[in-house]
Amino acid sequence: MKVAIIGQGYVGLTISAFAGEFFQVIGFDNNQRIVDQLDSGISHIEGVESSVLQKWIRAGRYKATTSGSDIADVDLVVIAVPTPLSKDRKPDLTYIDAACKTIGENVKKPVLVINESTSFPGTLRNYIKPAIEKYSKTPVEHLYAISPERVDPGRGDYNQKNTPRLFAGLTAEASERTRNFYSRFCDELVEVSSPEVAEAAKLFENTFRQVNIALVNEFAQISNALGISVYETLDAANTKPYGFMKFTPSAGVGGHCIPVDPTYLAAVAEEHGAPATFIRRANDVNLEMSKYVVDRVQADNGGSLQGKSVLVVGVAYKPNVADVRETAAELVIEHLRDRGAVVSWHDDVVGSWRSENSVPLSGADIAIVVTKHDSVDESAIVASAPYVFDTTGKIKGVKGL
Ligand SMILES: NC(=O)c1ccc[n+]([C@@H]2O[C@H](COP(=O)([O-])OP(=O)(O)OC[C@H]3O[C@@H](n4cnc5c(N)ncnc54)[C@H](O)[C@@H]3O)[C@@H](O)[C@H]2O)c1
């Protein structure tokens, strides 16, 4: 079976690497640089080994391409393109639309189209299917299904194989063929009664995390006001064996999912006249954490950051990945610069970002730890500035949340 995977990023390349063992995979991406790199056997995604790609390339089971004609004769298409927020923080389906155009204009025979991109309930039925039909020059009756992706890049314990996968087709045949596809490389498949349930479940999973992170971020502020340790309090609460799940405070939330997916849910809720006040407020609390952190640092440093050299340690949105999408470091740096601080950052996993490069871990007046990669030495962080503020709770003996 020949499978096209549209989008060769975190999700699409991860699926390609697993699917390559069983199918002939065409990795379609509109970024020529990424495609050239992949075709030379170099992975740009943590968790996807270059050696695996090279194995599939040698076996003739993987090819990356920017050319739509290469997907003309496939049997199955997976959509794995970004679903970000627009400038006015509304769901932005332009990448999905472009993927539908590629499929509609190039796939000539009936295939199964599976969407893995995260979006609001109704996207498969009311958006993807009509869009592909609109772009198809000759009418083709494709099958459609959704299987929301749950991959957590950089994670060691859960992967494509052992993470249960939700799915639902628009028809029984679509469901059946979706099950057959994923069952080759996924241990547990969970079929739900409609694509809308699968789409909503994905959004709710990440909304659950977003509101709990906001709650603990608010609690960090309450603990500080009360003069008690938020970490000790959370550890104490966590001794309860049921009805409690520990989340930890931070400078905010980042990545493609937690800051974005709840807004997709809120947008579709409000469109249908349902309230999403809790979700909206949680988002705001998380966004406001960066200001709270900078306020605390400023208060500890004589009430002014004007002219002080501040080193932000860790700009990736989470440890051990180079992903900077929606990173809390961005807002922290913005607040610091607004207050006249001279800001640089250290993150050798990211290397370069926004036309700036990672600087050595030393010589600052103030260091603020936003993300702590395993490769970064704790004592080097402590020695990097006379005042260190740690938002991760991992570094002993310094100021923190
Ligand atoms: N990254 C995660 O951990 C994660 C987890 C679960 C779900 N998701 C969801 O999966 C989807 C993809 O996310 P990602 O993290 O893989 O994004 P990504 O940015 O890592 O990769 C997307 C890829 O799609 C390519 N692309 C964009 N438009 C295209 C088009 N029209 N045709 C072909 N290629 C195109 C880009 O060049 C890029 O390589 C999103 O909806 C995201 O919310 C991501």
Short mmCIF file of C-alpha atoms and ligand atoms in Angstrom, two decimals:
data_model
loop_
_atom_site.label_atom_id
_atom_site.label_comp_id
_atom_site.label_asym_id
_atom_site.label_seq_id
_atom_site.Cartn_x
_atom_site.Cartn_y
_atom_site.Cartn_z
CA MET A 1 0.00 0.00 0.00
CA LYS A 2 1.24 3.48 -0.88
CA VAL A 3 0.64 6.19 1.70
CA ALA A 4 1.02 9.96 1.32
CA ILE A 5 1.64 11.97 4.46
CA ILE A 6 0.99 15.68 3.93
CA GLY A 7 3.27 17.68 6.24
CA GLN A 8 6.62 16.27 7.40
CA GLY A 9 6.91 18.01 10.76
CA TYR A 10 6.64 16.64 14.29
CA VAL A 11 3.50 14.65 13.56
CA GLY A 12 3.89 13.76 9.88
CA LEU A 13 7.51 12.63 10.06
CA THR A 14 6.86 10.60 13.21
CA ILE A 15 4.03 8.76 11.44
CA SER A 16 6.19 8.34 8.34
CA ALA A 17 8.92 6.68 10.38
CA PHE A 18 6.48 4.18 11.89
CA ALA A 19 4.52 3.59 8.66
CA GLY A 20 7.73 3.00 6.66
CA GLU A 21 8.03 -0.42 8.21
CA PHE A 22 4.81 -1.60 6.53
CA PHE A 23 3.98 0.75 3.67
CA GLN A 24 5.56 2.75 0.89
CA VAL A 25 5.50 6.30 2.24
CA ILE A 26 5.52 9.54 0.27
CA GLY A 27 6.28 12.42 2.65
CA PHE A 28 4.80 15.50 1.00
CA ASP A 29 5.86 18.87 2.38
CA ASN A 30 5.86 22.27 0.73
CA ASN A 31 9.14 23.27 2.37
CA GLN A 32 11.89 22.41 -0.15
CA ARG A 33 14.67 22.70 2.45
CA ILE A 34 13.00 20.12 4.72
CA VAL A 35 12.31 17.81 1.77
CA ASP A 36 15.94 17.98 0.54
CA GLN A 37 17.18 17.23 4.05
CA LEU A 38 14.79 14.30 4.47
CA ASP A 39 15.66 12.87 1.06
CA SER A 40 19.29 12.89 2.09
CA GLY A 41 18.30 10.83 5.15
CA ILE A 42 18.52 13.52 7.82
CA SER A 43 15.69 13.87 10.31
CA HIS A 44 14.87 17.31 11.71
CA ILE A 45 12.55 16.00 14.45
CA GLU A 46 13.48 14.77 17.93
CA GLY A 47 12.43 11.18 18.36
CA VAL A 48 12.76 10.33 14.65
CA GLU A 49 16.18 8.79 14.11
CA SER A 50 17.96 9.60 10.85
CA SER A 51 19.07 5.95 10.73
CA VAL A 52 15.40 4.86 10.51
CA LEU A 53 14.75 7.24 7.62
CA GLN A 54 17.88 6.02 5.86
CA LYS A 55 16.73 2.43 6.27
CA TRP A 56 13.38 3.18 4.61
CA ILE A 57 15.03 5.23 1.86
CA ARG A 58 17.42 2.36 1.07
CA ALA A 59 14.50 -0.09 1.00
CA GLY A 60 12.59 2.22 -1.40
CA ARG A 61 9.89 2.76 1.23
CA TYR A 62 10.36 6.48 1.93
CA LYS A 63 10.60 9.47 -0.33
CA ALA A 64 10.03 13.11 0.54
CA THR A 65 8.67 15.44 -2.12
CA THR A 66 7.26 18.87 -2.84
CA SER A 67 5.65 17.63 -6.02
CA GLY A 68 1.90 16.98 -5.95
CA SER A 69 2.14 14.55 -8.88
CA ASP A 70 4.06 12.12 -6.61
CA ILE A 71 0.88 11.47 -4.62
CA ALA A 72 -1.37 10.84 -7.64
CA ASP A 73 -1.48 7.05 -7.24
CA VAL A 74 -1.48 6.60 -3.44
CA ASP A 75 -4.06 4.48 -1.57
CA LEU A 76 -4.25 6.51 1.61
CA VAL A 77 -3.51 10.12 2.59
CA VAL A 78 -2.76 11.42 6.09
CA ILE A 79 -3.06 15.17 6.73
CA ALA A 80 -0.54 16.45 9.33
CA VAL A 81 -0.21 20.18 8.69
CA PRO A 82 -0.25 23.06 11.22
CA THR A 83 -3.50 24.39 12.66
CA PRO A 84 -2.34 27.60 14.36
CA LEU A 85 -4.20 30.69 15.53
CA SER A 86 -4.53 33.71 13.27
CA LYS A 87 -3.23 37.14 14.32
CA ASP A 88 -6.57 37.84 16.04
CA ARG A 89 -6.24 34.45 17.85
CA LYS A 90 -8.93 32.62 15.88
CA PRO A 91 -8.63 29.09 14.36
CA ASP A 92 -6.59 29.31 11.17
CA LEU A 93 -7.41 26.51 8.72
CA THR A 94 -5.40 27.91 5.79
CA TYR A 95 -2.82 25.07 5.98
CA ILE A 96 -5.62 22.50 6.05
CA ASP A 97 -7.16 24.22 3.04
CA ALA A 98 -3.82 24.07 1.17
CA ALA A 99 -3.46 20.37 2.03
CA CYS A 100 -7.00 19.74 0.70
CA LYS A 101 -6.05 21.57 -2.50
CA THR A 102 -2.97 19.33 -2.94
CA ILE A 103 -5.12 16.23 -2.44
CA GLY A 104 -8.02 17.44 -4.57
CA GLU A 105 -5.83 18.47 -7.49
CA ASN A 106 -3.55 15.43 -7.49
CA VAL A 107 -5.21 12.28 -6.14
CA LYS A 108 -7.07 10.74 -9.04
CA LYS A 109 -8.56 7.56 -7.58
CA PRO A 110 -10.74 7.02 -4.47
CA VAL A 111 -8.58 6.88 -1.33
CA LEU A 112 -8.95 7.04 2.43
CA VAL A 113 -8.15 10.53 3.75
CA ILE A 114 -7.28 10.63 7.47
CA ASN A 115 -6.90 13.94 9.26
CA GLU A 116 -4.39 14.00 12.15
CA SER A 117 -4.19 17.78 12.45
CA THR A 118 -5.91 19.12 15.54
CA SER A 119 -9.06 21.13 14.89
CA PHE A 120 -12.55 21.79 16.19
CA PRO A 121 -15.45 19.31 15.94
CA GLY A 122 -16.94 19.34 12.46
CA THR A 123 -13.67 20.04 10.62
CA LEU A 124 -13.56 16.67 8.83
CA ARG A 125 -17.23 16.63 7.84
CA ASN A 126 -17.88 20.30 7.12
CA TYR A 127 -14.51 21.55 5.99
CA ILE A 128 -12.05 18.90 4.76
CA LYS A 129 -14.46 16.75 2.74
CA PRO A 130 -16.14 19.71 0.96
CA ALA A 131 -12.75 21.38 0.34
CA ILE A 132 -11.22 18.28 -1.29
CA GLU A 133 -14.37 17.82 -3.39
CA LYS A 134 -14.21 21.47 -4.42
CA TYR A 135 -10.58 21.18 -5.54
CA SER A 136 -10.99 17.84 -7.36
CA LYS A 137 -11.30 18.52 -11.06
CA THR A 138 -13.15 15.27 -11.66
CA PRO A 139 -15.52 13.97 -8.96
CA VAL A 140 -13.86 11.25 -6.81
CA GLU A 141 -15.62 9.50 -3.90
CA HIS A 142 -12.97 9.41 -1.17
CA LEU A 143 -13.43 7.94 2.31
CA TYR A 144 -12.78 10.24 5.27
CA ALA A 145 -11.67 9.65 8.86
CA ILE A 146 -10.12 11.46 11.79
CA SER A 147 -7.46 10.16 14.13
CA PRO A 148 -6.17 12.98 16.32
CA GLU A 149 -2.46 12.84 17.04
CA ARG A 150 -1.29 12.52 20.63
CA VAL A 151 2.49 12.41 20.05
CA ASP A 152 4.55 14.21 22.71
CA PRO A 153 7.92 14.91 21.07
CA GLY A 154 10.93 14.16 23.26
CA ARG A 155 8.98 11.77 25.48
CA GLY A 156 10.58 8.40 26.15
CA ASP A 157 7.81 6.35 27.77
CA TYR A 158 4.91 6.89 25.33
CA ASN A 159 5.12 6.80 21.55
CA GLN A 160 3.05 5.93 18.46
CA LYS A 161 3.06 2.27 19.39
CA ASN A 162 1.92 2.33 23.00
CA THR A 163 -0.28 5.46 23.08
CA PRO A 164 -3.93 4.50 22.53
CA ARG A 165 -5.24 6.14 19.38
CA LEU A 166 -8.76 7.52 18.92
CA PHE A 167 -10.39 7.30 15.52
CA ALA A 168 -13.71 7.57 13.69
CA GLY A 169 -14.70 7.50 10.04
CA LEU A 170 -17.48 9.36 8.28
CA THR A 171 -18.65 5.90 7.15
CA ALA A 172 -18.24 2.38 8.53
CA GLU A 173 -15.91 1.52 5.66
CA ALA A 174 -13.72 4.54 6.45
CA SER A 175 -13.55 3.44 10.11
CA GLU A 176 -12.63 -0.10 9.17
CA ARG A 177 -9.85 0.96 6.81
CA THR A 178 -8.53 3.44 9.38
CA ARG A 179 -8.34 0.66 11.96
CA ASN A 180 -6.47 -1.56 9.48
CA PHE A 181 -3.94 1.19 8.78
CA TYR A 182 -3.05 2.13 12.35
CA SER A 183 -3.27 -1.38 13.78
CA ARG A 184 -0.01 -2.18 11.96
CA PHE A 185 1.98 0.14 14.20
CA CYS A 186 -0.28 1.08 17.13
CA ASP A 187 -1.15 -1.37 19.95
CA GLU A 188 -4.52 0.05 21.02
CA LEU A 189 -7.15 1.65 18.82
CA VAL A 190 -10.24 3.25 20.31
CA GLU A 191 -13.12 3.80 17.91
CA VAL A 192 -15.65 6.49 18.82
CA SER A 193 -19.10 7.01 17.37
CA SER A 194 -18.38 10.06 15.23
CA PRO A 195 -15.48 12.17 13.94
CA GLU A 196 -16.85 15.04 16.03
CA VAL A 197 -16.33 13.06 19.27
CA ALA A 198 -12.71 12.28 18.32
CA GLU A 199 -12.07 15.93 17.37
CA ALA A 200 -13.65 17.18 20.61
CA ALA A 201 -11.78 14.65 22.77
CA LYS A 202 -8.44 15.86 21.43
CA LEU A 203 -9.33 19.48 22.22
CA PHE A 204 -10.63 18.57 25.67
CA GLU A 205 -7.46 16.62 26.56
CA ASN A 206 -5.35 19.71 26.01
CA THR A 207 -7.90 22.05 27.57
CA PHE A 208 -7.79 19.88 30.71
CA ARG A 209 -4.04 20.47 30.86
CA GLN A 210 -4.35 24.17 30.12
CA VAL A 211 -6.86 24.89 32.91
CA ASN A 212 -4.94 22.79 35.45
CA ILE A 213 -1.69 24.55 34.57
CA ALA A 214 -3.49 27.90 34.95
CA LEU A 215 -4.84 26.78 38.33
CA VAL A 216 -1.40 25.84 39.61
CA ASN A 217 0.08 29.05 38.20
CA GLU A 218 -2.52 31.03 40.12
CA PHE A 219 -1.81 28.91 43.20
CA ALA A 220 1.93 29.71 42.89
CA GLN A 221 1.02 33.39 43.21
CA ILE A 222 -1.25 32.70 46.18
CA SER A 223 1.46 30.61 47.90
CA ASN A 224 4.02 33.36 47.46
CA ALA A 225 1.59 35.94 48.89
CA LEU A 226 1.02 33.63 51.88
CA GLY A 227 4.74 33.00 52.35
CA ILE A 228 4.55 29.23 51.83
CA SER A 229 6.33 27.00 49.33
CA VAL A 230 4.15 26.11 46.35
CA TYR A 231 6.26 22.99 45.69
CA GLU A 232 6.06 21.67 49.25
CA THR A 233 2.31 22.33 49.25
CA LEU A 234 1.82 20.50 45.95
CA ASP A 235 3.89 17.54 47.17
CA ALA A 236 1.76 17.48 50.33
CA ALA A 237 -1.49 17.52 48.32
CA ASN A 238 -0.10 14.83 46.06
CA THR A 239 0.10 12.34 48.95
CA LYS A 240 -3.68 11.92 48.53
CA PRO A 241 -3.96 8.68 46.58
CA TYR A 242 -7.13 9.65 44.65
CA GLY A 243 -8.90 12.73 43.31
CA PHE A 244 -5.75 14.80 42.84
CA MET A 245 -3.33 15.14 39.94
CA LYS A 246 -0.17 17.19 40.35
CA PHE A 247 0.63 19.96 37.87
CA THR A 248 3.60 22.29 38.38
CA PRO A 249 3.86 26.08 37.96
CA SER A 250 5.88 27.70 35.19
CA ALA A 251 6.44 30.96 33.30
CA GLY A 252 3.50 30.05 31.07
CA VAL A 253 2.59 27.38 28.54
CA GLY A 254 4.10 26.88 25.10
CA GLY A 255 4.13 24.54 22.16
CA HIS A 256 1.65 23.99 19.41
CA CYS A 257 -1.01 22.35 21.54
CA ILE A 258 -1.74 23.70 25.04
CA PRO A 259 -1.87 27.43 24.21
CA VAL A 260 -3.71 26.82 20.92
CA ASP A 261 -6.14 23.90 21.13
CA PRO A 262 -8.30 25.34 23.97
CA THR A 263 -8.83 28.44 21.85
CA TYR A 264 -10.16 26.21 19.05
CA LEU A 265 -12.61 24.74 21.57
CA ALA A 266 -13.60 28.16 22.92
CA ALA A 267 -14.11 29.52 19.39
CA VAL A 268 -16.41 26.69 18.32
CA ALA A 269 -18.27 26.85 21.66
CA GLU A 270 -18.96 30.57 21.29
CA GLU A 271 -19.99 30.10 17.67
CA HIS A 272 -22.66 27.72 18.97
CA GLY A 273 -23.74 30.07 21.77
CA ALA A 274 -22.11 28.05 24.60
CA PRO A 275 -19.92 29.76 27.22
CA ALA A 276 -16.16 29.18 27.32
CA THR A 277 -15.34 31.64 30.11
CA PHE A 278 -13.28 29.17 32.13
CA ILE A 279 -11.17 28.22 29.11
CA ARG A 280 -10.63 31.87 28.14
CA ARG A 281 -9.64 32.85 31.69
CA ALA A 282 -7.22 29.91 32.00
CA ASN A 283 -5.53 31.05 28.82
CA ASP A 284 -5.16 34.58 30.21
CA VAL A 285 -3.74 33.36 33.55
CA ASN A 286 -1.06 31.40 31.69
CA LEU A 287 -0.24 34.34 29.42
CA GLU A 288 -0.01 36.67 32.47
CA MET A 289 2.56 34.42 34.23
CA SER A 290 5.43 35.94 32.22
CA LYS A 291 4.57 39.39 33.59
CA TYR A 292 4.26 37.99 37.12
CA VAL A 293 7.74 36.41 36.85
CA VAL A 294 9.29 39.67 35.61
CA ASP A 295 7.47 41.64 38.36
CA ARG A 296 8.96 39.31 40.98
CA VAL A 297 12.46 39.60 39.52
CA GLN A 298 12.14 43.38 39.33
CA ALA A 299 10.93 43.64 42.95
CA ASP A 300 13.89 41.50 44.11
CA ASN A 301 16.34 43.75 42.23
CA GLY A 302 15.69 47.17 43.68
CA GLY A 303 12.47 47.83 41.74
CA SER A 304 14.14 48.52 38.38
CA LEU A 305 15.58 46.43 35.57
CA GLN A 306 16.81 49.43 33.58
CA GLY A 307 20.24 48.67 32.09
CA LYS A 308 20.60 45.33 33.93
CA SER A 309 21.94 42.40 31.90
CA VAL A 310 19.45 39.56 32.09
CA LEU A 311 20.15 36.06 30.80
CA VAL A 312 17.08 33.96 30.00
CA VAL A 313 18.06 30.30 30.38
CA GLY A 314 16.11 27.91 28.13
CA VAL A 315 13.89 29.36 25.40
CA ALA A 316 12.41 26.11 24.06
CA TYR A 317 8.84 25.65 25.24
CA LYS A 318 9.75 22.49 27.15
CA PRO A 319 12.88 20.55 28.16
CA ASN A 320 15.01 18.61 25.68
CA VAL A 321 13.35 19.81 22.46
CA ALA A 322 14.31 22.64 20.07
CA ASP A 323 10.66 23.69 19.57
CA VAL A 324 10.07 27.39 20.36
CA ARG A 325 6.48 27.68 19.17
CA GLU A 326 4.44 29.86 21.57
CA THR A 327 7.26 29.60 24.12
CA ALA A 328 6.74 31.51 27.38
CA ALA A 329 10.32 32.79 26.99
CA GLU A 330 9.12 35.12 24.26
CA LEU A 331 6.77 37.05 26.59
CA VAL A 332 9.33 37.02 29.42
CA ILE A 333 11.93 38.60 27.09
CA GLU A 334 9.35 41.12 25.83
CA HIS A 335 8.50 42.27 29.38
CA LEU A 336 12.19 42.48 30.31
CA ARG A 337 13.05 44.59 27.24
CA ASP A 338 10.02 46.86 27.86
CA ARG A 339 11.54 47.59 31.28
CA GLY A 340 14.94 48.52 29.86
CA ALA A 341 16.81 45.28 30.62
CA VAL A 342 19.58 44.16 28.26
CA VAL A 343 18.44 40.65 27.45
CA SER A 344 20.32 37.69 25.99
CA TRP A 345 19.47 34.01 26.16
CA HIS A 346 21.17 30.67 26.54
CA ASP A 347 19.77 27.55 24.89
CA ASP A 348 22.18 25.31 23.01
CA VAL A 349 19.36 22.91 22.09
CA VAL A 350 17.61 25.73 20.18
CA GLY A 351 20.88 27.40 19.03
CA SER A 352 19.42 30.28 17.07
CA TRP A 353 16.01 31.93 17.26
CA ARG A 354 14.46 35.19 15.99
CA SER A 355 17.81 36.16 14.36
CA GLU A 356 19.61 35.85 17.72
CA ASN A 357 22.02 33.17 18.89
CA SER A 358 22.42 31.36 22.19
CA VAL A 359 25.11 33.03 24.35
CA PRO A 360 27.35 31.37 26.96
CA LEU A 361 25.91 30.67 30.37
CA SER A 362 27.78 33.34 32.36
CA GLY A 363 28.38 36.97 33.15
CA ALA A 364 24.83 38.33 33.67
CA ASP A 365 23.43 40.48 36.50
CA ILE A 366 20.29 38.34 36.57
CA ALA A 367 19.43 34.88 35.21
CA ILE A 368 15.85 33.69 34.73
CA VAL A 369 15.38 29.98 34.06
CA VAL A 370 12.36 29.37 31.82
CA THR A 371 13.22 25.86 30.58
CA LYS A 372 15.82 23.48 32.01
CA HIS A 373 17.18 20.99 29.46
CA ASP A 374 18.80 17.87 30.94
CA SER A 375 22.06 18.75 29.17
CA VAL A 376 22.41 22.06 31.05
CA ASP A 377 24.52 21.87 34.18
CA GLU A 378 22.66 23.09 37.28
CA SER A 379 25.78 24.50 38.94
CA ALA A 380 26.63 26.46 35.77
CA ILE A 381 23.17 28.07 35.95
CA VAL A 382 23.68 28.98 39.61
CA ALA A 383 27.10 30.49 38.77
CA SER A 384 25.84 32.42 35.73
CA ALA A 385 24.60 35.45 37.70
CA PRO A 386 24.57 36.72 41.30
CA TYR A 387 20.75 36.56 41.23
CA VAL A 388 18.99 33.54 39.68
CA PHE A 389 15.20 33.15 39.45
CA ASP A 390 14.05 29.63 38.57
CA THR A 391 10.54 29.18 37.14
CA THR A 392 10.95 25.41 36.80
CA GLY A 393 11.35 24.43 40.46
CA LYS A 394 14.27 22.18 39.52
CA ILE A 395 17.25 24.22 40.77
CA LYS A 396 18.08 24.13 44.45
CA GLY A 397 19.15 27.13 46.48
CA VAL A 398 17.95 29.94 44.21
CA LYS A 399 14.88 32.18 44.11
CA GLY A 400 11.82 30.79 42.36
CA LEU A 401 8.08 30.58 42.09
N1 LIG B 1 3.79 18.69 17.65
C1 LIG B 1 3.02 18.02 18.47
O1 LIG B 1 3.47 17.59 19.53
C2 LIG B 1 1.59 17.71 18.12
C3 LIG B 1 0.90 16.77 18.91
C4 LIG B 1 -0.40 16.45 18.60
C5 LIG B 1 -1.02 17.10 17.54
N2 LIG B 1 -0.35 18.03 16.80
C6 LIG B 1 -1.08 18.64 15.68
O2 LIG B 1 -0.59 18.09 14.46
C7 LIG B 1 -0.63 19.08 13.42
C8 LIG B 1 0.76 19.22 12.84
O3 LIG B 1 1.63 19.72 13.86
P1 LIG B 1 3.19 19.55 13.79
O4 LIG B 1 3.69 19.77 15.17
O5 LIG B 1 3.57 18.30 13.08
O6 LIG B 1 3.59 20.80 12.86
P2 LIG B 1 5.01 21.12 12.21
O7 LIG B 1 5.07 22.58 12.03
O8 LIG B 1 6.10 20.43 12.98
O9 LIG B 1 4.95 20.41 10.80
C9 LIG B 1 4.06 20.78 9.82
C10 LIG B 1 4.72 20.55 8.48
O10 LIG B 1 3.73 20.80 7.50
C11 LIG B 1 4.35 21.48 6.43
N3 LIG B 1 3.30 22.14 5.68
C12 LIG B 1 2.63 23.28 5.96
N4 LIG B 1 1.69 23.50 5.03
C13 LIG B 1 1.76 22.47 4.16
C14 LIG B 1 1.06 22.13 3.00
N5 LIG B 1 0.05 22.90 2.55
N6 LIG B 1 1.41 21.01 2.33
C15 LIG B 1 2.40 20.23 2.79
N7 LIG B 1 3.12 20.50 3.89
C16 LIG B 1 2.79 21.61 4.57
C17 LIG B 1 5.37 22.39 7.07
O11 LIG B 1 6.39 22.75 6.16
C18 LIG B 1 5.88 21.51 8.21
O12 LIG B 1 7.01 20.76 7.82
C19 LIG B 1 -1.17 20.34 14.09
O13 LIG B 1 -2.55 20.38 13.90
C20 LIG B 1 -0.85 20.13 15.55
O14 LIG B 1 -1.74 20.81 16.38
C21 LIG B 1 0.95 18.32 17.06
#
